[in-house]
Structures are given as structure tokens and as C-alpha cells.
PDB file of C-alpha atoms in Angstrom:
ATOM      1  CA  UNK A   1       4.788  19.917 -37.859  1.00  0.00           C
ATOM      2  CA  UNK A   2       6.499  22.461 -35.648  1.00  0.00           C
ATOM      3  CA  UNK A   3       3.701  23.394 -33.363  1.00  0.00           C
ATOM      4  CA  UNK A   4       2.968  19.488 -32.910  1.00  0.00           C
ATOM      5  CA  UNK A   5       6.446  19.125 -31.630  1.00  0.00           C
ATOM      6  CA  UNK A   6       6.100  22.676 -29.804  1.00  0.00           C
ATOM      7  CA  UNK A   7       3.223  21.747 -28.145  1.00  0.00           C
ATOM      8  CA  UNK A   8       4.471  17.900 -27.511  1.00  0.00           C
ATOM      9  CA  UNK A   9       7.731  19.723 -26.081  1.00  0.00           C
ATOM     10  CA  UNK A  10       5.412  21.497 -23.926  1.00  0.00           C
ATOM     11  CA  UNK A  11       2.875  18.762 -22.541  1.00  0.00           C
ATOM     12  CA  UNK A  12       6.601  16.618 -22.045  1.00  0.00           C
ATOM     13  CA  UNK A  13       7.952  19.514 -20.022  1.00  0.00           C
ATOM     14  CA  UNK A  14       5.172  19.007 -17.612  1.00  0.00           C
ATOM     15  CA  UNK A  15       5.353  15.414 -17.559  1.00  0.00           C
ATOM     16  CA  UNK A  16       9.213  15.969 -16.700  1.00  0.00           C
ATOM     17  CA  UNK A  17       8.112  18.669 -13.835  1.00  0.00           C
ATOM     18  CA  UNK A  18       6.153  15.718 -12.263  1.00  0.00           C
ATOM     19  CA  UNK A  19       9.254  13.088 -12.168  1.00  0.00           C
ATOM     20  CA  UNK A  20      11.259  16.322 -11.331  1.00  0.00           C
ATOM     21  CA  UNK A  21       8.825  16.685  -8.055  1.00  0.00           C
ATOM     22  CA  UNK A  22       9.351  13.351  -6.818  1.00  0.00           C
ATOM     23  CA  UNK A  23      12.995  13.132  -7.075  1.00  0.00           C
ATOM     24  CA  UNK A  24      13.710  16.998  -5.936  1.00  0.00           C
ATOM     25  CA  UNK A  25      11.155  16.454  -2.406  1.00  0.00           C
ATOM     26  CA  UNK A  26       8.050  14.320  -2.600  1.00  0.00           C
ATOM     27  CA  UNK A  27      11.187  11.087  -1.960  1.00  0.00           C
ATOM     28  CA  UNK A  28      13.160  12.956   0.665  1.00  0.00           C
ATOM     29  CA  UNK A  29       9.172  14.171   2.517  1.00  0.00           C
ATOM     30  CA  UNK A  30       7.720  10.411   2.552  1.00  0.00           C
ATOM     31  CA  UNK A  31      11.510   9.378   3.718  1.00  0.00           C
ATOM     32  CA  UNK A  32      10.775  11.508   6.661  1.00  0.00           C
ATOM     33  CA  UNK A  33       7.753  10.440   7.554  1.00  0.00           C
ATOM     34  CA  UNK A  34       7.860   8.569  10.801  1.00  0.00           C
ATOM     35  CA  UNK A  35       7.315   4.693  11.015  1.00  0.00           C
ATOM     36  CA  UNK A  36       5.765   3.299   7.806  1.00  0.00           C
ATOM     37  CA  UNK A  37       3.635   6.380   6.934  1.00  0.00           C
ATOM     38  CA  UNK A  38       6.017   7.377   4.438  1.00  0.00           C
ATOM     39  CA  UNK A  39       5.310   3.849   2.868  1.00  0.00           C
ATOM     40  CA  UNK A  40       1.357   4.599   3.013  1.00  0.00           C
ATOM     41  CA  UNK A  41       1.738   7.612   1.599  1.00  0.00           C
ATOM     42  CA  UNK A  42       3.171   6.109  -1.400  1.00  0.00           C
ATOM     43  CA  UNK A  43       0.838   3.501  -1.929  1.00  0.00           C
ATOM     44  CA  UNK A  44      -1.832   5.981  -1.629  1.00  0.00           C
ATOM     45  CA  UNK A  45      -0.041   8.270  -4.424  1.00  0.00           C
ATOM     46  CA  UNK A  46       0.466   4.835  -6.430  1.00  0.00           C
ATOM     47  CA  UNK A  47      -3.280   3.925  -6.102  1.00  0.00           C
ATOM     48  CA  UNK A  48      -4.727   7.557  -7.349  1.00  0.00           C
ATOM     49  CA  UNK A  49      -2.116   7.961  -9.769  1.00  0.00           C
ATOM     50  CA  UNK A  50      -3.928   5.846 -12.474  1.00  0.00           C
ATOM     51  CA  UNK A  51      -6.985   8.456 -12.528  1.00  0.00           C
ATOM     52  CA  UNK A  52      -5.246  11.096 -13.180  1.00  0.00           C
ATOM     53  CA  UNK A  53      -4.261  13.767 -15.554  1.00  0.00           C
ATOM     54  CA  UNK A  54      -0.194  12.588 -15.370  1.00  0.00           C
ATOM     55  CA  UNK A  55      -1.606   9.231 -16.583  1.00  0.00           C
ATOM     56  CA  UNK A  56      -3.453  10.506 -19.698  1.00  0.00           C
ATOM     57  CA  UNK A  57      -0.256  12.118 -20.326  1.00  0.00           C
ATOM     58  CA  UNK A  58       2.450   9.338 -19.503  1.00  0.00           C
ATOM     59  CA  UNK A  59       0.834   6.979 -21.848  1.00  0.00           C
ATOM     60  CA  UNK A  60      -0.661   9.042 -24.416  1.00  0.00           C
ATOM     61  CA  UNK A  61       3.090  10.138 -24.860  1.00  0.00           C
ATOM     62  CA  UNK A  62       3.399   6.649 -25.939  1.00  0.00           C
ATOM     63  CA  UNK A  63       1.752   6.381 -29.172  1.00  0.00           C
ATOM     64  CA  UNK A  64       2.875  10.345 -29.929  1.00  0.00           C
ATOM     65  CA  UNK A  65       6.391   9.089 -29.679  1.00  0.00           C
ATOM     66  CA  UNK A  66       6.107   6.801 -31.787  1.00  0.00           C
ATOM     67  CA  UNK A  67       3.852   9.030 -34.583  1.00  0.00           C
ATOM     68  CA  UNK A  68       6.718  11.794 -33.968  1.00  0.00           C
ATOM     69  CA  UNK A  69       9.344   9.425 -34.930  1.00  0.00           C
ATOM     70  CA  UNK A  70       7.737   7.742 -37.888  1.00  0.00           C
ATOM     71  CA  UNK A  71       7.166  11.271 -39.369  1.00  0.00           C
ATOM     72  CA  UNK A  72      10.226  12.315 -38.512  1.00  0.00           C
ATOM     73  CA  UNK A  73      11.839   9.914 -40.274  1.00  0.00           C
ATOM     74  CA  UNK A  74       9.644   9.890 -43.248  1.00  0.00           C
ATOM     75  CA  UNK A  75       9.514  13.820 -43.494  1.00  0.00           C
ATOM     76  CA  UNK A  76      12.180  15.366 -41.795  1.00  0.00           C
ATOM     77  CA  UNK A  77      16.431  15.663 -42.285  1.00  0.00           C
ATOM     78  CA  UNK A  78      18.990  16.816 -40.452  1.00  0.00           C
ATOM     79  CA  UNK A  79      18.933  17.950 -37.262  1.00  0.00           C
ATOM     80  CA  UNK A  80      15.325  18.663 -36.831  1.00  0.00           C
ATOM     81  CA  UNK A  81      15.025  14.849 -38.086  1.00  0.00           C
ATOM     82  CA  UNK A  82      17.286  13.776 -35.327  1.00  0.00           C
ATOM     83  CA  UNK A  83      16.360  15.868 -32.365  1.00  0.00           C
ATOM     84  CA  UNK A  84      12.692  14.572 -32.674  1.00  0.00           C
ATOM     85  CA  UNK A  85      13.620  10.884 -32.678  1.00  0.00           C
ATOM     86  CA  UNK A  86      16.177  11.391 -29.866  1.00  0.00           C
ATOM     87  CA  UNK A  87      13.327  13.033 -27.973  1.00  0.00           C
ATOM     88  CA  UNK A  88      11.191   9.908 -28.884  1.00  0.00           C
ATOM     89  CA  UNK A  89      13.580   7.430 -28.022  1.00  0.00           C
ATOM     90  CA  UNK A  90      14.922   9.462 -25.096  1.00  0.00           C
ATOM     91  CA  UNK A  91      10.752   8.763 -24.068  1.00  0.00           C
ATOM     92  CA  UNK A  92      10.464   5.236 -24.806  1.00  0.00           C
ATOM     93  CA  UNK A  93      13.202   3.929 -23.078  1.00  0.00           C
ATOM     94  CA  UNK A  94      14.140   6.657 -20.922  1.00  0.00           C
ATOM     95  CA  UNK A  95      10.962   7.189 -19.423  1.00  0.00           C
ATOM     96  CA  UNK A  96       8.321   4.220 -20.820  1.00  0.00           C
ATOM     97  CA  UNK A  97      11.027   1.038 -19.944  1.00  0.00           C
ATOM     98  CA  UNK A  98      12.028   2.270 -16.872  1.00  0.00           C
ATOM     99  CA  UNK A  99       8.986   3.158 -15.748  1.00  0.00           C
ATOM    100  CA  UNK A 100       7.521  -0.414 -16.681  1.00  0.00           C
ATOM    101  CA  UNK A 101      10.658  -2.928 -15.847  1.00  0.00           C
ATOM    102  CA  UNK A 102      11.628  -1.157 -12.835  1.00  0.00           C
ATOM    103  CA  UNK A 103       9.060   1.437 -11.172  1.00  0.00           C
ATOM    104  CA  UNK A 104       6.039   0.079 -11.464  1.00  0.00           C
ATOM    105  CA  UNK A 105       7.095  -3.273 -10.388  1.00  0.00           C
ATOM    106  CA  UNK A 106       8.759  -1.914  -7.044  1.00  0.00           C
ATOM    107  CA  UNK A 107       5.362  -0.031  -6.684  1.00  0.00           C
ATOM    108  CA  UNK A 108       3.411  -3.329  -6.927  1.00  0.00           C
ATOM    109  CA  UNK A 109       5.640  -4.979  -4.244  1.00  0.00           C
ATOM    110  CA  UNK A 110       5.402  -2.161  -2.191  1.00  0.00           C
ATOM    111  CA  UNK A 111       1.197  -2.306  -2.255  1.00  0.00           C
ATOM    112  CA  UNK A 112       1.318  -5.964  -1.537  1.00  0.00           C
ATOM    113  CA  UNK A 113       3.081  -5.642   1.673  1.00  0.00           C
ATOM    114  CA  UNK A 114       1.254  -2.593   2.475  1.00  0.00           C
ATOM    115  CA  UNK A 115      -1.033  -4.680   5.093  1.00  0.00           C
ATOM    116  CA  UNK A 116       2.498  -6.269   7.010  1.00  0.00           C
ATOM    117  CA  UNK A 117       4.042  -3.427   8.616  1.00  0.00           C
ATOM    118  CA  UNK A 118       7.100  -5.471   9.374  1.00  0.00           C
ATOM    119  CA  UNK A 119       7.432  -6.202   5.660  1.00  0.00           C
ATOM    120  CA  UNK A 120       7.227  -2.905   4.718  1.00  0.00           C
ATOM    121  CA  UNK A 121       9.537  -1.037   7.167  1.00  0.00           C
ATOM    122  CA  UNK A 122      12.200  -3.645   5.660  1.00  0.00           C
ATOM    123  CA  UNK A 123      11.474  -2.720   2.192  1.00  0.00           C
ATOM    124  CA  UNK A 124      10.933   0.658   2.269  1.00  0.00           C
ATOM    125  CA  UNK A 125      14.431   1.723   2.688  1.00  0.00           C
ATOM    126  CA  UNK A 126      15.509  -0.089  -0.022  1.00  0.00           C
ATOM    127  CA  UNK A 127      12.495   0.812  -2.647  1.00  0.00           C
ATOM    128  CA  UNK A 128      13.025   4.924  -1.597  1.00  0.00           C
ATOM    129  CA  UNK A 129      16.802   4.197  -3.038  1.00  0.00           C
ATOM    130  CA  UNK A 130      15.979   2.132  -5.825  1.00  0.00           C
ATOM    131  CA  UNK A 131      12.680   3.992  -6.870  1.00  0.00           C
ATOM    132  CA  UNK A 132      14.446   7.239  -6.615  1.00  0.00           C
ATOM    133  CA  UNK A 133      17.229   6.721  -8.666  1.00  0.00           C
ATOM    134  CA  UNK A 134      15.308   5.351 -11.645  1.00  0.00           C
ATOM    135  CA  UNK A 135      13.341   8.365 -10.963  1.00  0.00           C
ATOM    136  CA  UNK A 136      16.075  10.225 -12.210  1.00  0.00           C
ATOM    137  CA  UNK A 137      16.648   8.282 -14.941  1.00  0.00           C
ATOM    138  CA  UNK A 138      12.817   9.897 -16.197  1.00  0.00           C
ATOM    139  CA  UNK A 139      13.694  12.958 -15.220  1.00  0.00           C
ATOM    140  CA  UNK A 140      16.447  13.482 -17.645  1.00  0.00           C
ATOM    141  CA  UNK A 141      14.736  11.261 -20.373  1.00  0.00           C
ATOM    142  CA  UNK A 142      11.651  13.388 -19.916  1.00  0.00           C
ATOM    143  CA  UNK A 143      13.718  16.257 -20.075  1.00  0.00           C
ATOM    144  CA  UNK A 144      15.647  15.532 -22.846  1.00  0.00           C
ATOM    145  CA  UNK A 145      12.799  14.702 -24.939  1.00  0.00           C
ATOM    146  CA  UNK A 146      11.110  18.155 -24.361  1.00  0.00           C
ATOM    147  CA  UNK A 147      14.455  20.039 -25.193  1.00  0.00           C
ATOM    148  CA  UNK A 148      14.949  17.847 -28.190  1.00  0.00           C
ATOM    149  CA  UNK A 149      11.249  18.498 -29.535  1.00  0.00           C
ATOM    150  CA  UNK A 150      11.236  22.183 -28.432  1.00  0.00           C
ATOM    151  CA  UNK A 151      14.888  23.109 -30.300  1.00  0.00           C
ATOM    152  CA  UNK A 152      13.366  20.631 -33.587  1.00  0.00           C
ATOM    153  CA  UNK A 153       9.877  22.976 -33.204  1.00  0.00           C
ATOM    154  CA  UNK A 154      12.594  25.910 -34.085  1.00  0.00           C
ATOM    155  CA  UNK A 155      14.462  23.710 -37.001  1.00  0.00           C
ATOM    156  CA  UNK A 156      10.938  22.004 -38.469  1.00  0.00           C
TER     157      UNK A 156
END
């Protein structure tokens, strides 16, 4: 079981390194952008996302969570027990329910206006704030989850 949650620590740091990216100076480039090109950008980045490596990864997590906990709590104690279903809840709703109730839907409202510029220079201002600070939110849930499964890796 450790090298499962080694390697799961692992994949998660990368996942985190991605969310890490956006909120540290992919945000703060596509904010400078002139007019709405910041805007395009994103909806660009929005549209390839979903055939991509990060995908496989963001929802393959999904299911792995959940195997991680159910084993964890069927085969583990202590504190390896509870750092690997912090690190899968710390995933599910850190990462997984944010990402679903509030990124994803400010990324479909931000595609559907892509073809009104007007539209969009009014909303953009408001989705780089919003979609940036539940960025963070997956940052440190993506974070926390590959600490917690690296230091239970050590303990399993």
C-alpha cells in the first residue's frame, strides 16, 4: 500500500503544480493581456484542457480517492489511516467540488460570451477574481492531499 500512496502523492503533486501555475502567473499574464485577449486566451486553455494529460489525471484522481479511502479505512489505523483519508477528502471537496460547483461553471459562462466582446470585457474582471481565488482553494487541497499521502507512504 505505501508505494500506491507514494506514487498517488506523487501524480497529486503534479496535479497541485498545475493549479499552483495558474494562481502563481498564468491569472496575473491573461489579466494583462490587453482588451479581451486575456479572455480568449482562457477560453482557448478551457477548450484544450479536456484532451489533455491534466484531465486524465484530475478525474482519474476521482475514483483513486475514493479506492484510497475505502482501503484506508478497511486496512489501515492511526495516523497513516487518517492522513490518507484527509488527503482523499482534502481531493474530493477541496479540489473535485470546487472545481465542479464553481470553476467549471464560470468557465462555461465565460465561453458563451466569448463571441460578445462587450459581454466579456464586463465579465472578465469579475471571473479573473472569482476563478482565481477558488483556484487557491485547489491549490492547497491538492497540496494537502499529496503531503497527506506522501507522510502516510512513510507510516503504511
Amino acid at each position: 500500500m505505501s508505494w500506491i500512496l507514494l506514487f498517488s502523492a506523487i501524480l497529486m503533486a503534479l496535479v497541485a503544480g498545475v493549479f499552483l501555475s495558474f494562481s502563481d502567473f498564468v491569472m496575473r499574464g491573461l489579466a494583462a493581456a490587453p482588451g479581451t485577449a486575456g479572455a480568449a486566451g482562457m477560453v482557448g486553455l478551457n477548450r484544450t484542457v479536456y484532451r489533455s494529460v491534466f484531465m486524465v489525471l484530475l478525474i482519474g484522481f476521482v475514483p483513486a480517492s475514493i479506492a484510497l479511502g475505502a482501503v484506508a479505512l478497511g486496512q489501515m489505523q492511526g495516523a497513516a489511516q487518517a492522513l490518507t483519508l484527509t488527503g482523499a477528502l482534502a481531493y474530493i471537496i477541496g479540489v473535485m467540488a470546487v472545481t465542479g460547483r464553481g470553476n467549471v461553471p464560470m468557465n462555461q459562462r465565460l465561453d458563451a460570451l466569448a463571441d460578445r466582446p462587450a459581454e466579456v470585457s464586463a465579465y472578465w474582471p469579475r471571473y479573473l477574481r472569482g476563478w482565481t481565488r477558488l483556484n487557491h482553494l485547489r491549490v492547497a487541497a491538492s497540496a494537502t492531499a499529496a503531503l497527506a499521502w506522501g507522510i502516510a507512504a512513510g507510516l503504511a
